[in-house]
Amino acid sequence: MTTLERLVDPADPYPGLRRLRERAPVYRHVSRTTGRSYWYLTTYDDVQRVLLDPGLGRELDRLPAELAAAHRRGEHDPLAMLRRNVFNLDPPDHTRLRRLLAPAFGARTVAALDLRIREVAGELADGLTGDVDLIEALALPLPILVVAELLGLPAADRPRLRRWSDVMLRSGDPVLVRAAGMEFAAYVEERIAERRASPGDDLLSRLVRAEPSGAIDRDELVSSVFQLLMAGDETTVNLIGNGVLELLRHPGQLARLRARPQLIDTAIEEMVRFNGPVGHSRMVYAMSEVTIGATTIPQGDVVVPVLLAANRDPAAFPRPDDFDIGRTPNRHLGFGHGLHFCLGAALARSQARAAIGTLVHRFPEMSLAIDPADLEWTPELFLHGVRRLPLTLKGTRS
């Protein structure tokens, strides 16, 4: 648990984030472990500015050795071997890898996949009736199926991929996480060897073909597959789960979407803004002294842009605590901003549109099967969502 979760309730972080934004928009916490300062940013302007600032970076090794050592004291990262991907790197390595991956996740490519994504969502929805856990039945399997298909991984392997994803991103047990991470890395190495011997037209084959040229090395290749399958999976799961929950909490907006299904695109954007799948951006390091507002942040300190707070800032959004599926414009920061804008944003939007659109159309009677107060939320705000979403579905349409 980080400092942020001690200041706000993960189940309803917005009152606490509002207090921070109003009273201490650049909030400082000194770690007892490292002695370094962590700065939490909660206004839209500050978060946007930091996400664009090249003076803040994600690679600890770019800091002077004595400052980097303070952050490493007692540090244990069971997934360290899978961290060398565009999410965790700065230029020039970030630029090189993003250029290689971007065509597979661009708007045109995703548009071509859109029909298949809707087919997969429809197939998963075919088995839904009565009392179901939406996370287990639809939100979790959909992104694994879609991204595994994009990478060209065998359909028979998808249960294993789901199990590894659950352990690495949801268990919180470092021993289990490391074991699953090593199993996953060995699995990817096997698929890489297969593609080298018999390449296809899938994304993994294209990445394997790029390795001899130096466009990507082996660690980056394995780590990139991890990022695409696991990290992208959890973001999409939370987007679908949180989005459906907000529709049920706001029945007027659900009725509005049923009456005007063409609002699905603006509805998805409002779901990301209002109660998004990522609570805060990746922590970044001040590579040199940086000033934010009236606050000077020393070199080596950690800066945490809190996306959930920025997306409810009344200085950026009229009536920020209203859930309005027709909201335009909607310049939310839920997928990040600038250099590290989410590579898979278009794919996540397409999957959420397919899953939520299918549910709204097929089930004219859809309700929570438990008291909202009994929902279990992820304990940390970095990945923000419900672990289960029990629903009662009635009145199935074809």
Coordinates of C-alpha atoms in Angstrom, one line a residue:
M1 CA 0.0 0.0 0.0
T2 CA 1.3 3.4 -0.9
T3 CA 0.8 6.7 0.9
L4 CA -2.0 7.6 -1.5
E5 CA -4.2 4.7 -0.3
R6 CA -3.7 5.9 3.3
L7 CA -5.0 9.3 2.4
V8 CA -8.1 8.1 0.4
D9 CA -10.4 5.2 0.3
P10 CA -9.8 3.0 -2.8
A11 CA -13.5 2.2 -3.0
D12 CA -14.4 5.9 -3.2
P13 CA -11.2 7.9 -3.6
Y14 CA -12.8 11.1 -4.8
P15 CA -13.7 12.9 -1.5
G16 CA -10.1 12.4 -0.3
L17 CA -8.6 13.5 -3.7
R18 CA -10.8 16.6 -3.7
R19 CA -9.5 17.5 -0.2
L20 CA -5.9 17.0 -1.4
R21 CA -6.5 19.1 -4.6
E22 CA -8.1 21.9 -2.6
R23 CA -5.7 22.0 0.4
A24 CA -2.3 20.6 -0.9
P25 CA -2.4 20.1 -4.7
V26 CA 1.3 19.3 -4.6
Y27 CA 1.4 17.0 -1.6
R28 CA 4.7 15.8 -0.1
H29 CA 5.4 12.6 1.7
V30 CA 8.8 11.5 3.0
S31 CA 9.4 7.7 2.9
R32 CA 10.6 6.2 6.1
T33 CA 12.3 3.5 4.0
T34 CA 14.3 5.5 1.6
G35 CA 14.2 9.0 3.1
R36 CA 13.3 10.4 -0.3
S37 CA 10.3 12.6 -0.9
Y38 CA 7.2 11.6 -2.9
W39 CA 5.1 14.4 -4.4
Y40 CA 1.4 13.7 -5.3
L41 CA -0.1 16.0 -7.9
T42 CA -3.9 16.4 -8.1
T43 CA -4.7 19.3 -10.4
Y44 CA -5.4 18.8 -14.1
D45 CA -2.8 21.5 -15.1
D46 CA 0.0 20.1 -12.9
V47 CA -0.7 16.4 -14.0
Q48 CA -0.7 17.4 -17.7
R49 CA 2.4 19.5 -17.3
V50 CA 4.4 16.7 -15.6
L51 CA 3.3 14.1 -18.2
L52 CA 4.8 16.4 -20.8
D53 CA 8.0 17.4 -19.0
P54 CA 11.2 15.7 -20.3
G55 CA 12.9 16.7 -17.0
L56 CA 11.0 13.8 -15.3
G57 CA 11.7 10.3 -16.3
R58 CA 11.0 6.6 -15.5
E59 CA 14.4 5.1 -15.5
L60 CA 16.1 5.1 -12.1
D61 CA 19.5 4.6 -13.7
R62 CA 19.4 8.0 -15.3
L63 CA 19.8 9.6 -11.8
P64 CA 23.2 10.1 -10.1
A65 CA 24.2 6.9 -8.4
E66 CA 23.8 8.2 -4.8
L67 CA 20.2 9.4 -5.5
A68 CA 19.3 6.2 -7.3
A69 CA 20.7 4.1 -4.4
A70 CA 18.3 5.8 -2.0
H71 CA 15.3 4.4 -3.9
R72 CA 16.8 0.9 -4.2
R73 CA 17.3 0.5 -0.5
G74 CA 15.1 -2.5 0.5
E75 CA 13.5 -2.5 -3.0
H76 CA 12.1 -5.8 -4.2
D77 CA 10.5 -6.1 -7.6
P78 CA 9.4 -9.6 -8.4
L79 CA 8.7 -8.6 -12.0
A80 CA 12.0 -6.7 -12.6
M81 CA 12.9 -9.1 -15.4
L82 CA 9.8 -8.0 -17.3
R83 CA 10.1 -4.3 -16.9
R84 CA 12.1 -3.4 -20.0
N85 CA 9.2 -2.1 -22.2
V86 CA 7.8 1.2 -23.5
F87 CA 5.9 1.7 -20.3
N88 CA 9.0 1.9 -18.1
L89 CA 11.6 3.3 -20.5
D90 CA 12.6 6.9 -21.5
P91 CA 13.9 8.0 -24.9
P92 CA 15.8 7.0 -26.9
D93 CA 14.9 3.4 -26.0
H94 CA 11.2 4.3 -25.5
T95 CA 11.1 6.0 -28.9
R96 CA 12.7 3.0 -30.7
L97 CA 10.3 0.4 -29.2
R98 CA 7.2 2.6 -29.5
R99 CA 8.0 3.1 -33.2
L100 CA 8.2 -0.7 -33.6
L101 CA 5.0 -1.4 -31.8
A102 CA 2.8 1.5 -32.7
P103 CA 1.5 0.2 -36.1
A104 CA -0.1 -2.8 -34.5
F105 CA -2.1 -0.5 -32.1
G106 CA -2.9 2.4 -34.3
A107 CA -6.5 3.5 -35.0
R108 CA -6.5 2.0 -38.6
T109 CA -5.3 -1.3 -37.4
V110 CA -7.7 -1.5 -34.5
A111 CA -10.6 -0.4 -36.8
A112 CA -9.8 -3.4 -38.9
L113 CA -10.0 -5.6 -35.8
D114 CA -13.2 -4.1 -34.6
L115 CA -15.5 -6.6 -36.1
R116 CA -13.5 -9.5 -34.7
I117 CA -13.6 -7.8 -31.2
R118 CA -17.3 -7.5 -31.4
E119 CA -17.6 -11.1 -32.5
V120 CA -15.6 -12.3 -29.5
A121 CA -17.6 -10.1 -27.1
G122 CA -20.8 -11.5 -28.6
E123 CA -19.6 -15.1 -28.2
L124 CA -18.7 -14.5 -24.5
A125 CA -22.1 -12.8 -23.9
D126 CA -23.9 -15.8 -25.4
G127 CA -23.2 -17.8 -22.3
L128 CA -24.4 -15.1 -19.9
T129 CA -27.7 -15.3 -18.1
G130 CA -29.1 -15.0 -14.6
D131 CA -26.5 -14.3 -11.9
V132 CA -23.0 -13.8 -13.3
D133 CA -19.7 -12.2 -12.3
L134 CA -19.0 -9.8 -15.2
I135 CA -15.3 -9.7 -14.4
E136 CA -14.8 -13.4 -14.6
A137 CA -17.3 -14.1 -17.5
L138 CA -16.5 -11.2 -19.8
A139 CA -14.1 -8.5 -18.7
L140 CA -11.2 -10.8 -18.0
P141 CA -11.4 -13.2 -20.9
L142 CA -12.0 -10.6 -23.7
P143 CA -8.7 -8.8 -23.6
I144 CA -6.7 -12.0 -23.2
L145 CA -8.5 -13.5 -26.2
V146 CA -8.1 -10.4 -28.4
V147 CA -4.4 -9.7 -27.6
A148 CA -3.4 -13.3 -27.7
E149 CA -5.0 -13.5 -31.2
L150 CA -3.2 -10.4 -32.2
L151 CA 0.2 -11.9 -31.1
G152 CA -0.7 -15.2 -32.7
L153 CA -0.6 -17.3 -29.5
P154 CA -2.5 -20.6 -29.6
A155 CA -6.1 -20.6 -28.4
A156 CA -5.3 -23.6 -26.2
D157 CA -2.8 -21.5 -24.2
R158 CA -5.2 -18.8 -23.2
P159 CA -6.2 -20.4 -19.8
R160 CA -2.5 -20.4 -18.8
L161 CA -2.2 -16.7 -19.9
R162 CA -5.2 -15.8 -17.8
R163 CA -3.8 -17.7 -14.8
W164 CA -0.4 -15.9 -15.1
S165 CA -2.2 -12.6 -15.5
D166 CA -4.3 -13.1 -12.4
V167 CA -1.3 -14.1 -10.3
M168 CA 1.1 -11.4 -11.5
L169 CA -1.3 -8.5 -11.3
R170 CA -3.8 -9.5 -8.7
S171 CA -2.3 -11.8 -6.1
G172 CA 0.1 -9.4 -4.3
D173 CA 2.3 -12.4 -3.2
P174 CA 5.9 -11.7 -4.4
V175 CA 6.8 -15.4 -4.3
L176 CA 3.9 -16.4 -6.5
V177 CA 4.4 -13.4 -8.7
R178 CA 8.0 -14.2 -9.4
A179 CA 7.2 -17.9 -10.1
A180 CA 4.4 -16.9 -12.5
G181 CA 6.7 -14.3 -14.1
M182 CA 9.4 -16.9 -14.7
E183 CA 6.9 -19.4 -16.2
F184 CA 5.5 -16.7 -18.4
A185 CA 9.0 -15.6 -19.6
A186 CA 9.9 -19.3 -20.4
Y187 CA 6.7 -19.6 -22.3
V188 CA 7.4 -16.5 -24.4
E189 CA 10.9 -17.8 -25.1
E190 CA 9.4 -21.0 -26.5
R191 CA 7.0 -19.0 -28.8
I192 CA 9.9 -16.9 -30.0
A193 CA 11.9 -20.0 -31.0
E194 CA 8.8 -21.3 -32.8
R195 CA 8.4 -18.0 -34.7
R196 CA 12.1 -17.9 -35.6
A197 CA 11.8 -21.4 -37.1
S198 CA 8.4 -20.8 -38.8
P199 CA 7.4 -17.1 -38.9
G200 CA 3.8 -16.0 -39.6
D201 CA 1.9 -12.7 -40.1
D202 CA 1.2 -12.0 -36.4
L203 CA 2.6 -9.3 -34.2
L204 CA 5.0 -11.7 -32.4
S205 CA 6.5 -12.8 -35.7
R206 CA 7.1 -9.2 -36.7
L207 CA 8.8 -8.5 -33.4
V208 CA 11.0 -11.6 -33.8
R209 CA 11.9 -10.6 -37.3
A210 CA 13.0 -7.2 -35.9
E211 CA 15.4 -8.6 -33.4
P212 CA 18.4 -9.3 -35.6
S213 CA 18.4 -5.7 -36.8
G214 CA 18.8 -4.3 -33.3
A215 CA 15.3 -2.7 -33.3
I216 CA 14.5 -4.8 -30.2
D217 CA 16.6 -7.0 -28.0
R218 CA 15.6 -10.3 -26.4
D219 CA 14.7 -8.8 -22.9
E220 CA 12.7 -6.1 -24.6
L221 CA 10.9 -8.6 -26.7
V222 CA 9.8 -10.8 -23.8
S223 CA 9.0 -7.7 -21.7
S224 CA 6.9 -6.2 -24.5
V225 CA 4.8 -9.3 -24.8
F226 CA 4.3 -9.2 -21.1
Q227 CA 3.2 -5.5 -21.2
L228 CA 0.8 -6.1 -24.1
L229 CA -0.8 -9.3 -22.6
M230 CA -0.8 -8.5 -18.9
A231 CA -0.7 -4.7 -18.3
G232 CA -3.1 -4.0 -21.2
D233 CA -5.3 -6.8 -20.0
E234 CA -5.8 -5.3 -16.5
T235 CA -6.5 -1.8 -17.8
T236 CA -9.2 -3.1 -20.1
V237 CA -10.7 -5.3 -17.4
N238 CA -11.1 -2.3 -15.1
L239 CA -12.5 -0.1 -17.8
I240 CA -15.2 -2.6 -18.6
G241 CA -16.0 -3.3 -15.0
N242 CA -16.0 0.3 -13.8
G243 CA -17.9 1.5 -16.8
V244 CA -20.7 -1.0 -16.3
L245 CA -20.8 -0.2 -12.6
E246 CA -21.2 3.5 -13.3
L247 CA -24.1 2.8 -15.7
L248 CA -25.8 0.9 -13.0
R249 CA -25.2 3.6 -10.4
H250 CA -26.7 6.1 -12.9
P251 CA -29.8 4.5 -14.3
G252 CA -30.8 7.6 -16.1
Q253 CA -27.6 7.5 -18.1
L254 CA -28.1 3.8 -18.8
A255 CA -31.5 4.4 -20.1
R256 CA -30.1 7.3 -22.2
L257 CA -27.5 4.9 -23.8
R258 CA -30.1 2.3 -24.5
A259 CA -32.3 4.9 -26.2
R260 CA -29.3 6.4 -28.1
P261 CA -26.7 3.6 -28.7
Q262 CA -24.7 6.0 -30.9
L263 CA -23.5 7.7 -27.7
I264 CA -21.3 4.6 -26.9
D265 CA -18.1 6.4 -27.9
T266 CA -18.6 9.5 -25.7
A267 CA -19.9 7.1 -23.0
I268 CA -16.6 5.2 -23.0
E269 CA -14.6 8.5 -22.7
E270 CA -16.8 9.6 -19.8
M271 CA -16.2 6.2 -18.1
V272 CA -12.5 6.7 -18.4
R273 CA -12.8 10.3 -17.0
F274 CA -15.3 9.7 -14.3
N275 CA -13.9 6.5 -12.7
G276 CA -11.0 5.4 -14.8
P277 CA -9.1 2.1 -14.8
V278 CA -5.8 3.7 -13.8
G279 CA -5.6 5.7 -10.6
H280 CA -2.2 7.3 -11.1
S281 CA 0.5 7.4 -13.7
R282 CA 3.7 5.5 -13.3
M283 CA 5.9 7.2 -10.7
V284 CA 8.5 9.4 -12.3
Y285 CA 11.8 10.8 -11.0
A286 CA 12.9 14.4 -11.1
M287 CA 16.1 14.1 -13.2
S288 CA 17.0 17.6 -12.2
E289 CA 15.4 20.2 -9.9
V290 CA 11.9 21.0 -11.2
T291 CA 9.3 23.7 -10.1
I292 CA 5.6 22.9 -10.1
G293 CA 3.5 25.9 -9.3
A294 CA 5.1 27.5 -6.2
T295 CA 6.8 24.2 -5.2
T296 CA 10.4 23.3 -6.0
I297 CA 11.0 19.6 -6.2
P298 CA 14.6 18.5 -5.7
Q299 CA 16.5 16.2 -8.1
G300 CA 15.9 12.5 -7.3
D301 CA 12.5 12.9 -5.7
V302 CA 9.5 10.9 -6.9
V303 CA 6.5 12.6 -8.6
V304 CA 3.2 10.9 -8.8
P305 CA 0.6 12.3 -11.2
V306 CA -2.8 11.3 -9.9
L307 CA -5.1 10.8 -12.9
L308 CA -8.3 10.2 -11.0
A309 CA -7.9 13.6 -9.3
A310 CA -7.0 15.5 -12.4
N311 CA -10.1 14.1 -14.2
R312 CA -12.4 15.5 -11.5
D313 CA -10.7 18.9 -11.4
P314 CA -13.5 21.6 -11.7
A315 CA -11.0 23.9 -13.3
A316 CA -10.9 21.5 -16.3
F317 CA -14.4 19.9 -16.3
P318 CA -17.7 21.6 -15.7
R319 CA -19.7 19.7 -13.1
P320 CA -16.9 17.2 -12.7
D321 CA -18.8 14.9 -10.3
D322 CA -21.6 14.4 -12.8
F323 CA -21.5 11.3 -14.9
D324 CA -22.6 12.5 -18.3
I325 CA -22.3 10.0 -21.2
G326 CA -22.7 12.7 -23.7
R327 CA -20.0 15.0 -22.3
T328 CA -18.1 16.9 -25.0
P329 CA -15.4 18.1 -25.1
N330 CA -13.8 15.5 -22.8
R331 CA -10.0 16.0 -22.7
H332 CA -9.5 13.5 -19.8
L333 CA -6.0 12.2 -18.9
G334 CA -7.2 8.7 -18.2
F335 CA -4.9 7.1 -20.8
G336 CA -2.0 9.4 -19.9
H337 CA -0.7 12.2 -22.1
G338 CA 2.3 13.0 -24.2
L339 CA 5.2 10.7 -24.6
H340 CA 3.7 7.8 -22.6
F341 CA 0.1 8.1 -23.8
C342 CA -1.3 4.6 -23.6
L343 CA -0.1 2.6 -26.6
G344 CA -3.2 0.4 -26.5
A345 CA -5.8 3.1 -25.9
A346 CA -7.5 2.5 -29.2
L347 CA -7.7 -1.2 -28.6
A348 CA -9.0 -0.7 -25.0
R349 CA -11.7 1.6 -26.3
S350 CA -12.7 -0.9 -29.0
Q351 CA -13.0 -3.7 -26.4
A352 CA -14.9 -1.6 -24.0
R353 CA -17.2 -0.4 -26.7
A354 CA -17.9 -4.0 -27.8
A355 CA -18.3 -5.4 -24.3
I356 CA -20.5 -2.6 -22.8
G357 CA -22.4 -2.1 -26.0
T358 CA -23.3 -5.8 -26.2
L359 CA -24.4 -5.9 -22.5
V360 CA -26.6 -2.8 -22.8
H361 CA -28.2 -4.1 -26.0
R362 CA -28.7 -7.7 -25.0
F363 CA -29.9 -7.3 -21.4
P364 CA -32.8 -4.8 -21.0
E365 CA -32.8 -5.9 -17.3
M366 CA -29.4 -5.6 -15.8
S367 CA -28.7 -5.0 -12.1
L368 CA -26.1 -5.4 -9.4
A369 CA -26.6 -8.7 -7.5
I370 CA -25.0 -7.4 -4.3
D371 CA -25.0 -4.2 -2.2
P372 CA -22.5 -1.7 -3.8
A373 CA -20.9 -1.3 -0.4
D374 CA -19.9 -5.0 -0.6
L375 CA -17.9 -4.6 -3.8
E376 CA -14.2 -5.4 -3.3
W377 CA -11.9 -2.9 -5.0
T378 CA -8.2 -3.3 -5.9
P379 CA -6.3 -2.2 -2.7
E380 CA -3.9 0.1 -4.6
L381 CA -5.0 2.9 -6.9
F382 CA -2.5 2.4 -9.6
L383 CA -4.8 -0.2 -11.2
H384 CA -8.3 0.9 -10.1
G385 CA -11.2 -1.5 -10.4
V386 CA -13.5 -4.0 -8.8
R387 CA -12.2 -7.6 -8.3
R388 CA -15.7 -9.0 -8.9
L389 CA -18.9 -7.5 -10.4
P390 CA -21.9 -9.8 -9.6
L391 CA -24.8 -8.9 -11.9
T392 CA -28.3 -10.3 -12.5
L393 CA -29.0 -10.4 -16.2
K394 CA -32.6 -10.9 -17.5
G395 CA -34.5 -10.3 -20.7
T396 CA -32.0 -11.5 -23.2
R397 CA -32.1 -10.1 -26.7
S398 CA -30.4 -11.6 -29.8

